[in-house]
Coordinates of C-alpha atoms in Angstrom, one line a residue:
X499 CA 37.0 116.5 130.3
X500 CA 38.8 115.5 133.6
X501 CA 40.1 111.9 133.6
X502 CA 42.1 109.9 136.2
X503 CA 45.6 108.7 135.5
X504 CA 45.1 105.4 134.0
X505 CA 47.4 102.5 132.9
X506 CA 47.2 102.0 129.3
X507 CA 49.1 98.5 129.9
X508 CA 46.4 97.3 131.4
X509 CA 44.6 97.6 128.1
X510 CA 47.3 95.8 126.8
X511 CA 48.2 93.4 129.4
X512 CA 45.3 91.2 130.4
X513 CA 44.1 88.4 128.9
X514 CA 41.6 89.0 125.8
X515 CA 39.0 86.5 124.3
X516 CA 39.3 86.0 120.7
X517 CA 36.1 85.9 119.0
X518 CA 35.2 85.9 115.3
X519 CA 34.0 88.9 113.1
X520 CA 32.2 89.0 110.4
X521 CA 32.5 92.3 108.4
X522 CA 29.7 92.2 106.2
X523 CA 27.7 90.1 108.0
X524 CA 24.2 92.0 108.8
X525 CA 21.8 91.7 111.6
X526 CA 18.9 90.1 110.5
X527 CA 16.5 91.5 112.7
X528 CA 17.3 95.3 112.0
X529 CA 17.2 95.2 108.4
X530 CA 14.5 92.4 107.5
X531 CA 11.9 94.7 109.6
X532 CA 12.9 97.3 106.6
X533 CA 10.5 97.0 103.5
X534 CA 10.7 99.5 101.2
X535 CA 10.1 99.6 97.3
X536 CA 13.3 100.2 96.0
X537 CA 12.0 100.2 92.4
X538 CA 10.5 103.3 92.1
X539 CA 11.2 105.3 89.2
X540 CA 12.9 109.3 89.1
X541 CA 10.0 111.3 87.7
X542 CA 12.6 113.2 85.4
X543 CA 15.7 112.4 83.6
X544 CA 18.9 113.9 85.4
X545 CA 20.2 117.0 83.9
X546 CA 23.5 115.3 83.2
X547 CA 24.6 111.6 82.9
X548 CA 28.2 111.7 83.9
X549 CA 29.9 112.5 87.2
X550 CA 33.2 111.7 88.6
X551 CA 33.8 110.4 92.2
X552 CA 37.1 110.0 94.2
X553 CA 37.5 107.3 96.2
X554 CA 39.5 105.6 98.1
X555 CA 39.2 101.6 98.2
X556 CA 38.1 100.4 101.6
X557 CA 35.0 97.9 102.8
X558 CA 33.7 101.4 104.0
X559 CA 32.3 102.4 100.2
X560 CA 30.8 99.5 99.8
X561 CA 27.6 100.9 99.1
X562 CA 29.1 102.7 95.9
X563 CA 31.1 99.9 94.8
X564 CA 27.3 98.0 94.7
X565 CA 26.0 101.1 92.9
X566 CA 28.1 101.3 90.1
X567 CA 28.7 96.9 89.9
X568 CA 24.8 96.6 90.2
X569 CA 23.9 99.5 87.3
X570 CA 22.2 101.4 89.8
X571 CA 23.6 104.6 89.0
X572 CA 22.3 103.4 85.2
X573 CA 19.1 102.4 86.5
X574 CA 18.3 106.4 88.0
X575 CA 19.6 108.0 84.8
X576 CA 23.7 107.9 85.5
X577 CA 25.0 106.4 82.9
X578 CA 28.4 107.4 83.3
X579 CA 29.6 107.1 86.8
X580 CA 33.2 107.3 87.1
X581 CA 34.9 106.0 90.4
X582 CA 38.3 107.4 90.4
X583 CA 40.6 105.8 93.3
X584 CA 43.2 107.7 95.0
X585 CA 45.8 106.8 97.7
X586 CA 45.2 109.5 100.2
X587 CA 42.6 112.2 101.3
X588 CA 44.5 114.8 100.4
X589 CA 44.3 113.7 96.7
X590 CA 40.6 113.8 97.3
X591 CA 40.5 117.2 98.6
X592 CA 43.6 118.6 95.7
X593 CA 41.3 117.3 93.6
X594 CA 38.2 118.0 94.5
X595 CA 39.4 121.8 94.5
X596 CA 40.0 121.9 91.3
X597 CA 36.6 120.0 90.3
X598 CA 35.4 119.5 86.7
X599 CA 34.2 123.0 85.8
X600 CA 30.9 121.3 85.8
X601 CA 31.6 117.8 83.5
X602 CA 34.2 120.2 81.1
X603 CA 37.3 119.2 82.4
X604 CA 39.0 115.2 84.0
X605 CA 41.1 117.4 86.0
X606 CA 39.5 117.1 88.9
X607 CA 36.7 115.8 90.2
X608 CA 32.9 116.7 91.4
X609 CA 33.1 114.9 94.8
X610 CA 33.2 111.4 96.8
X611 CA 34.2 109.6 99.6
X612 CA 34.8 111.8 102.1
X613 CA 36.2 111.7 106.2
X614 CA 34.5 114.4 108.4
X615 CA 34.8 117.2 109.2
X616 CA 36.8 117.5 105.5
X617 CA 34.1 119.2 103.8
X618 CA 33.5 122.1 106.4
X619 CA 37.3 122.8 106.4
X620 CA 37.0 122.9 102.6
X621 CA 34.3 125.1 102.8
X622 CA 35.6 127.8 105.2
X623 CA 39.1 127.4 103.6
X624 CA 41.0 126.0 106.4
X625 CA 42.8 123.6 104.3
X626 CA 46.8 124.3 104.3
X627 CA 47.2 123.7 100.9
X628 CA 43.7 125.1 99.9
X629 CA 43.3 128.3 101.9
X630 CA 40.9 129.1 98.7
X631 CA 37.4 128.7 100.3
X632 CA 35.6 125.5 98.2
X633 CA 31.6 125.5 98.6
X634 CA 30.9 121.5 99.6
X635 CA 27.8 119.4 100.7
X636 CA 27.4 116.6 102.7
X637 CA 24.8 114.5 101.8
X638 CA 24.9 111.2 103.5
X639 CA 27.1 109.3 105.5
X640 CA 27.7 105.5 104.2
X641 CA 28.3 103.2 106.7
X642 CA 28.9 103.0 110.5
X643 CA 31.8 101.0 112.4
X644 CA 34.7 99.2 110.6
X645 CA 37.5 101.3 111.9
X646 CA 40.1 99.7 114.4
X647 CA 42.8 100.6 116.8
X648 CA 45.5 97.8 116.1
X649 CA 49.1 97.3 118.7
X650 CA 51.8 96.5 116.6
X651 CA 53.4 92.7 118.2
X652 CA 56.3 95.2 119.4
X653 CA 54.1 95.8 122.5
X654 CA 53.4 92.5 122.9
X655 CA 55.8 91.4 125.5
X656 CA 55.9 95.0 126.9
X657 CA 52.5 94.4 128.1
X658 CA 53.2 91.1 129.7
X659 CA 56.2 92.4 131.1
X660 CA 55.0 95.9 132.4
X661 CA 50.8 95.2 132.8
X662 CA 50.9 97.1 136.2
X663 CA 53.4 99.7 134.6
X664 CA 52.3 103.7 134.0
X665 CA 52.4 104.7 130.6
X666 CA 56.0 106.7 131.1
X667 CA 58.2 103.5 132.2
X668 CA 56.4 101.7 129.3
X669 CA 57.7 104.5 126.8
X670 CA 60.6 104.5 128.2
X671 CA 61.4 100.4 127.8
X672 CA 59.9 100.8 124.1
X673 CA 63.3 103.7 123.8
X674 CA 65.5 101.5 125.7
X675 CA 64.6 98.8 122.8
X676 CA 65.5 101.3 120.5
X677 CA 62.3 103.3 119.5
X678 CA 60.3 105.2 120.8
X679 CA 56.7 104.5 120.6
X680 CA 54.4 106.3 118.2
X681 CA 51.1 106.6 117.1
X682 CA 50.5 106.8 113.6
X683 CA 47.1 107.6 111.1
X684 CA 46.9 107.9 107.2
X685 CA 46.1 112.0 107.6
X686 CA 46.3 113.9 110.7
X687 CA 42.8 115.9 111.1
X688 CA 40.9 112.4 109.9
X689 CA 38.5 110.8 111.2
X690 CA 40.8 108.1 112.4
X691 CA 43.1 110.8 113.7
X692 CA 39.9 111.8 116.5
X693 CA 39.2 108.1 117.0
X694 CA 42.9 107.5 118.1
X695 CA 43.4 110.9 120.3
X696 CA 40.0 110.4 122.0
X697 CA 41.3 106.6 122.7
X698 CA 44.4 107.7 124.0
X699 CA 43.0 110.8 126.2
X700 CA 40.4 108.7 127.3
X701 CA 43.2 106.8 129.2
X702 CA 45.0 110.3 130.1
X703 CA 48.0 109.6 127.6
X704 CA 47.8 112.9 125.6
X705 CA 49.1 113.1 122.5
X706 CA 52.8 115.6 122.1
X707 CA 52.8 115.3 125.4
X708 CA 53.1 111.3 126.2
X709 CA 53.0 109.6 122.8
X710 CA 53.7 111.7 119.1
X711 CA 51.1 110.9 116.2
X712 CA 52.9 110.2 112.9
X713 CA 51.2 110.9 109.5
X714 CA 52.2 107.8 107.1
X715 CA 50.8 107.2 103.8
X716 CA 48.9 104.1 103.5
X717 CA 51.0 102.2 101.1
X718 CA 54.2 103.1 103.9
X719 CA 52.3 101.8 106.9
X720 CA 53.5 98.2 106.3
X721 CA 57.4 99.4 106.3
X722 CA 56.8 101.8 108.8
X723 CA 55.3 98.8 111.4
X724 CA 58.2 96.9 110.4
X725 CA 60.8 99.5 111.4
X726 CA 59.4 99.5 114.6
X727 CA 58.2 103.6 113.9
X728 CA 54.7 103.0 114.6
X729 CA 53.0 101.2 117.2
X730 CA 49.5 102.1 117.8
X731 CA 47.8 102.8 114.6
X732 CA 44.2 104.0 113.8
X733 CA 42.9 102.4 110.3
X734 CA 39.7 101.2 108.3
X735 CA 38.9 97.1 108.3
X736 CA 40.5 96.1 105.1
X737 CA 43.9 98.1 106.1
X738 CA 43.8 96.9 110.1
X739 CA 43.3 93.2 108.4
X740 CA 46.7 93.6 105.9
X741 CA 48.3 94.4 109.7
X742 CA 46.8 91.1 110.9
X743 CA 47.6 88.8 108.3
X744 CA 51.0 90.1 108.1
X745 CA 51.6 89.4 111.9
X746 CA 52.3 92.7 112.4
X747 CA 49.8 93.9 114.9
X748 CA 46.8 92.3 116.9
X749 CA 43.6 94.0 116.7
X750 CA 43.8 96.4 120.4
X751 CA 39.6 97.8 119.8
X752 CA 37.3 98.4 117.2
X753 CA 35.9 101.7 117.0
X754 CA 32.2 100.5 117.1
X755 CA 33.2 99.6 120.7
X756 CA 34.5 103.5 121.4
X757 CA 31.1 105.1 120.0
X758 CA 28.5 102.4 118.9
X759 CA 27.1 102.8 115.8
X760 CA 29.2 106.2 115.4
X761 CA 28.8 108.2 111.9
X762 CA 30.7 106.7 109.5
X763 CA 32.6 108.1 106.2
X764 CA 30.5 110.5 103.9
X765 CA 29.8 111.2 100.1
X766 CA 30.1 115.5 99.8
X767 CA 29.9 116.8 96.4
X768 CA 31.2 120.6 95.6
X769 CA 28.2 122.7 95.9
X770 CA 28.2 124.2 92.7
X771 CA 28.0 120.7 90.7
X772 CA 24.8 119.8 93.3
X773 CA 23.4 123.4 92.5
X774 CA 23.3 123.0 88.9
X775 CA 22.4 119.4 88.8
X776 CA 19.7 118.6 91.4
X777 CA 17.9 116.2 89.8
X778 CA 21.2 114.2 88.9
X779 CA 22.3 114.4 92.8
X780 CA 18.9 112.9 93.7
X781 CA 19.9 110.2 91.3
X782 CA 23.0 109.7 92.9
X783 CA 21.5 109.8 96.2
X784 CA 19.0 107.2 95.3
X785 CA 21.4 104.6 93.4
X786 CA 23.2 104.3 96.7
X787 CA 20.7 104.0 99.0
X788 CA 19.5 101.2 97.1
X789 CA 23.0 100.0 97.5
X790 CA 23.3 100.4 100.9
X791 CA 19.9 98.8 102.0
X792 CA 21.3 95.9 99.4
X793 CA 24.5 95.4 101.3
X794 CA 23.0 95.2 104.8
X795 CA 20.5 92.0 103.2
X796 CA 21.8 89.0 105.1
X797 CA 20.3 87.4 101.2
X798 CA 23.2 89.6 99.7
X799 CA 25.8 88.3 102.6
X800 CA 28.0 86.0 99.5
X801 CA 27.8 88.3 96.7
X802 CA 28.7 91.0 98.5
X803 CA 31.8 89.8 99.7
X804 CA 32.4 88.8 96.5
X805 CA 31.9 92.1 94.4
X806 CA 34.1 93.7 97.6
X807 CA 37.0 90.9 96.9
X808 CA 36.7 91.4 93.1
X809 CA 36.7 95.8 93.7
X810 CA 40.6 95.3 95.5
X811 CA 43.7 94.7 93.6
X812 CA 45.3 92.6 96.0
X813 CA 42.4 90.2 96.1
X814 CA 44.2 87.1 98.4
X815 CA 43.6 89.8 101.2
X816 CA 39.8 89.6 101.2
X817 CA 38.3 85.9 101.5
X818 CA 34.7 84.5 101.0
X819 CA 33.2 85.5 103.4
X820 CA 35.5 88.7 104.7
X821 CA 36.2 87.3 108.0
X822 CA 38.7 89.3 110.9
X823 CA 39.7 88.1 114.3
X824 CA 39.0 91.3 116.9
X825 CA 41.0 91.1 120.5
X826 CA 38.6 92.8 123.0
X827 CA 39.5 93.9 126.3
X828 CA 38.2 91.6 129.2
X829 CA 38.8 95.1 131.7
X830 CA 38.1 98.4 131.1
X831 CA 40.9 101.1 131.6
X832 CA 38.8 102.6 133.8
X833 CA 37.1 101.3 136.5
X834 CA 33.5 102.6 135.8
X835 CA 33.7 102.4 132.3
X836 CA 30.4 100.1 130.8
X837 CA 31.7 97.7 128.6
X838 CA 29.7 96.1 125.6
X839 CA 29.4 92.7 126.5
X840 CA 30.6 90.1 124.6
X841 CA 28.5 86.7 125.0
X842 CA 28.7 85.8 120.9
X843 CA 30.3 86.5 117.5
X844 CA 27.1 87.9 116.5
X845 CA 26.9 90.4 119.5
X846 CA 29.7 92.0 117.8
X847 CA 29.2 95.3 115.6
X848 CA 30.0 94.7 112.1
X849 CA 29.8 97.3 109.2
X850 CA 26.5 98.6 108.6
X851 CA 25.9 100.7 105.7
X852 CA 21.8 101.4 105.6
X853 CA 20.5 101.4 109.4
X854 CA 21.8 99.6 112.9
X855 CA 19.5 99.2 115.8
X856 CA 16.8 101.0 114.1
X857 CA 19.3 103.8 113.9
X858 CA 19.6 105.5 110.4
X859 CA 23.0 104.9 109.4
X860 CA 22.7 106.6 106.4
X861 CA 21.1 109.7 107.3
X862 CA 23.7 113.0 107.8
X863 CA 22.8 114.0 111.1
X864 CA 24.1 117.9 111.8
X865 CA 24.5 116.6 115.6
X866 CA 27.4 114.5 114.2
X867 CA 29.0 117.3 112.2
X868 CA 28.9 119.4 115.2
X869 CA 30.9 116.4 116.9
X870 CA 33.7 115.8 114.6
X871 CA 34.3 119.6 114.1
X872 CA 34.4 120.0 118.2
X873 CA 36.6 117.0 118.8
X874 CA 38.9 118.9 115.7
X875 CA 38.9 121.7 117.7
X876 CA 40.2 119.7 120.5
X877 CA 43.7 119.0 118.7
X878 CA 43.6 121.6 116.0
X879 CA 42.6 124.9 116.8
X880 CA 39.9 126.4 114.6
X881 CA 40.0 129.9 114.3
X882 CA 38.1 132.2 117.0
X883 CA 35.7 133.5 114.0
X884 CA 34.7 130.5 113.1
X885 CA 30.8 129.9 112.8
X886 CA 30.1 126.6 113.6
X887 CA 26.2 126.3 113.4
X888 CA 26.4 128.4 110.1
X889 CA 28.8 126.2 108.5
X890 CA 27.0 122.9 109.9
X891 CA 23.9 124.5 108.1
X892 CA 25.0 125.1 104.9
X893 CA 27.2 122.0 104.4
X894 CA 24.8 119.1 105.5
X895 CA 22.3 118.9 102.7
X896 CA 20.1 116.3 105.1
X897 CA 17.0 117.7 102.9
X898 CA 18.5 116.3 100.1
X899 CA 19.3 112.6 101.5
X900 CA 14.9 113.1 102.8
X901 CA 13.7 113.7 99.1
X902 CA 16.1 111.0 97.8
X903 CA 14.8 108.5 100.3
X904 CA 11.1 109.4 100.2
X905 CA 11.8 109.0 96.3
X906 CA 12.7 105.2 96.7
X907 CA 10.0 104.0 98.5
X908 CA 11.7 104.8 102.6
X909 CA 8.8 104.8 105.1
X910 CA 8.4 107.9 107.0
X911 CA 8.9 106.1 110.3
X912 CA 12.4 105.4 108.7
X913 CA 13.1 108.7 107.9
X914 CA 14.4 110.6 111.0
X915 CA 12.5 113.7 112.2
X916 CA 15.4 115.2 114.0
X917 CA 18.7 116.7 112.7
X918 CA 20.1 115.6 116.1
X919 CA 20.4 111.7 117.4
X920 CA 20.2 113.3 121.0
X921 CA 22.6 112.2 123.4
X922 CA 25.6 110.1 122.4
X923 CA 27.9 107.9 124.8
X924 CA 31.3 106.3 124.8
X925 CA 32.9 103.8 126.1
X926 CA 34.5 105.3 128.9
X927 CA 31.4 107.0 130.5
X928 CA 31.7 110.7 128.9
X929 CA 28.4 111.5 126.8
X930 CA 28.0 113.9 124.1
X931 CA 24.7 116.3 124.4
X932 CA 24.7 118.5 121.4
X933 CA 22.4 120.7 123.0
X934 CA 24.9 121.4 125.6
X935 CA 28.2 121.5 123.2
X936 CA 30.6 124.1 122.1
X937 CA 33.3 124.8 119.7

């Protein structure tokens, strides 16, 4: 993709309207037109009762948080659910590897919350520390927007200063001040790795070349701001608000506005725990679809936030109602670029977790698999054998997430025919035809 030397202070520099967000704050047209019976029964009792999930606490799981608080898993037959939180992806994925041996062992565990394209890697064995090929399955993604781009208040005055500036004397002030200026993500390969690199390119400031992306840990990313080692940072809502409230950073765009209504985080199980236990993964499937169409009921808005503020341990950072300030750009970086306009609070993209704009949210399109594992291309090689329809086909278990949702009651006309969304576009213009893509 050929772009045109762009200022990224401008991005920066001009003046940006404040407006209120509303994480969990639903639209009530989208999801009041859905009425589904979410009472219907399994037809048979789940081979097992007990699974273990990894996760890792953000407003993005929300829909298993509801699941397991709400005894929904219970209610389809999992009795013993267990939510096991970890600190980093790569605890997911050690652990993950080493699974259960089938409910045997605590180990490891069966599966969870999951970034993209994490499960194909595992699967093909192109995990460092893994090179052991793990058989995974996707089988649904759980929410769409949330994540953020946030400017540490470092740049602050460099924007001011230097809003007509090209992004090399800008670097160069933020050395002269005494560091350089990085980017920095959680894991690099992520999801919010891609988000950050396309944001970047899109403005023709590419990454080793003009600006280094740091891997921090998330418990090191308030110390690391403070040291001035990382300035533009890529992170879920709950982590970009600890930024906020700290005066650290100032929201710079929310992800929603890059790709609207772009997949979200995923729940992938190892394939030889769905294989043995279908009826049990149905169950699962079920419970938090439930949860999901629950937590985008403008009814469920309170309780919600309060079962989320009740889920963290640091509960003083999530308020009744979860509430974060977003600063959007009044100018594009790029003179063509279609903005989403702004005319209200509630013209704003909050999380959805069950369906957006009559858009599945829910549903594991392959069309967005074949996205995340092209745009990891883009930054990380993948190797020259690599099969990318074959993989896409036997990790996405879509006909899983269709038997599950036809088993709670889902219309059909909710159901999505396709395993593509057809053609995707971004904020700056560029559109993503998955009929014309390649690795």
């Amino acid at each position: 993709m050929q772009l045109s030397r762009r200022k990224l202070l401008t991005s920066f520099g001009v003046a940006a309207s404040t407006v209120l967000l509303s994480n969990c704050t639903p639209k009530t047209s989208v999801n009041q037109s859905l009425q589904i019976n979410p009472e219907v029964k399994v037809s048979d009792i789940p081979e097992v009762q007990s699974v273990r999930l990894g996760i890792i606490p953000s407003l993005e799981i929300a829909p298993i948080l509801v699941a397991q608080n709400k005894k929904l898993f219970a209610k389809y037959g999992m009795t013993d659910v267990e939510l096991v939180p970890f600190k980093s992806w790569q605890d997911i994925c050690d652990r993950t590897a080493i699974g259960t041996e089938l409910g045997t062992s605590d180990d490891g565990i069966d599966g969870g919350h999951f970034y993209s394209p994490l499960p194909e890697l595992m699967n093909e064995g192109l995990i460092k520390r893994h090179p052991r090929k793990t058989a995974m399955y996707v089988l649904m993604r759980l929410h769409t927007h949330g994540g953020y781009i946030v400017a540490s208040k470092r740049l602050k005055p460099f924007g001011i200063q230097l809003k007509r500036a090209t992004f090399s004397p800008w670097q160069d002030v933020a050395k002269f001040f005494g560091q350089p200026m990085y980017g920095a993500i959680a894991e690099l390969g992520s999801n919010y790795d891609l988000w950050l690199r396309y944001w970047l390119a899109s403005m023709d400031v590419i990454p080793k070349q003009n600006i280094d992306i740091l891997e921090i840990p998330f418990d090191e990313i308030i110390p690391q701001v403070k040291q001035n080692k990382a300035d533009l940072l890529c992170l879920d809502s709950w982590r970009s608000l600890k930024l906020i409230e700290a005066n650290l950073a100032d929201p710079a765009i929310a992800i929603g506005e890059i790709w609207h209504n772009y997949p979200g985080e995923i729940l992938a199980m190892r394939a030889d725990w769905v294989d043995k236990y279908p009826i049990a993964t149905q169950a699962l499937l079920q419970a938090i679809m439930e949860a999901q169409i629950w937590c985008d009921d403008p009814a469920n808005v309170r309780e919600l936030d309060t079962l989320l503020a009740l889920s963290f341990t640091s509960r003083n950072l999530i308020s009744e109602p979860i509430k974060m300030f977003s600063q959007l750009f009044q100018n594009s970086p790029k003179q063509s670029m279609k903005r989403l306009k702004i005319d209200s609070p509630n013209s704003i993209s909050s999380i959805k977790y069950w369906s957006n704009d009559d858009i599945s949210v829910s549903y594991p399109y392959k069309s967005h698999d074949f996205w995340f594992l092209r745009e990891y291309h883009r930054w990380n090689p993948l190797p020259n054998d690599f099969e990318t329809k074959e993989t896409i086909d036997a990790v996405n278990r879509e006909d899983l997430w269709k038997n599950a949702a036809k088993a709670i009651g889902v219309p059909d006309t909710n159901i999505p025919i396709s395993t593509s969304r057809g053609v995707e576009t971004f904020f700056d213009g560029s559109t993503y035809d998955p009929k014309l893509s390649n690795i």
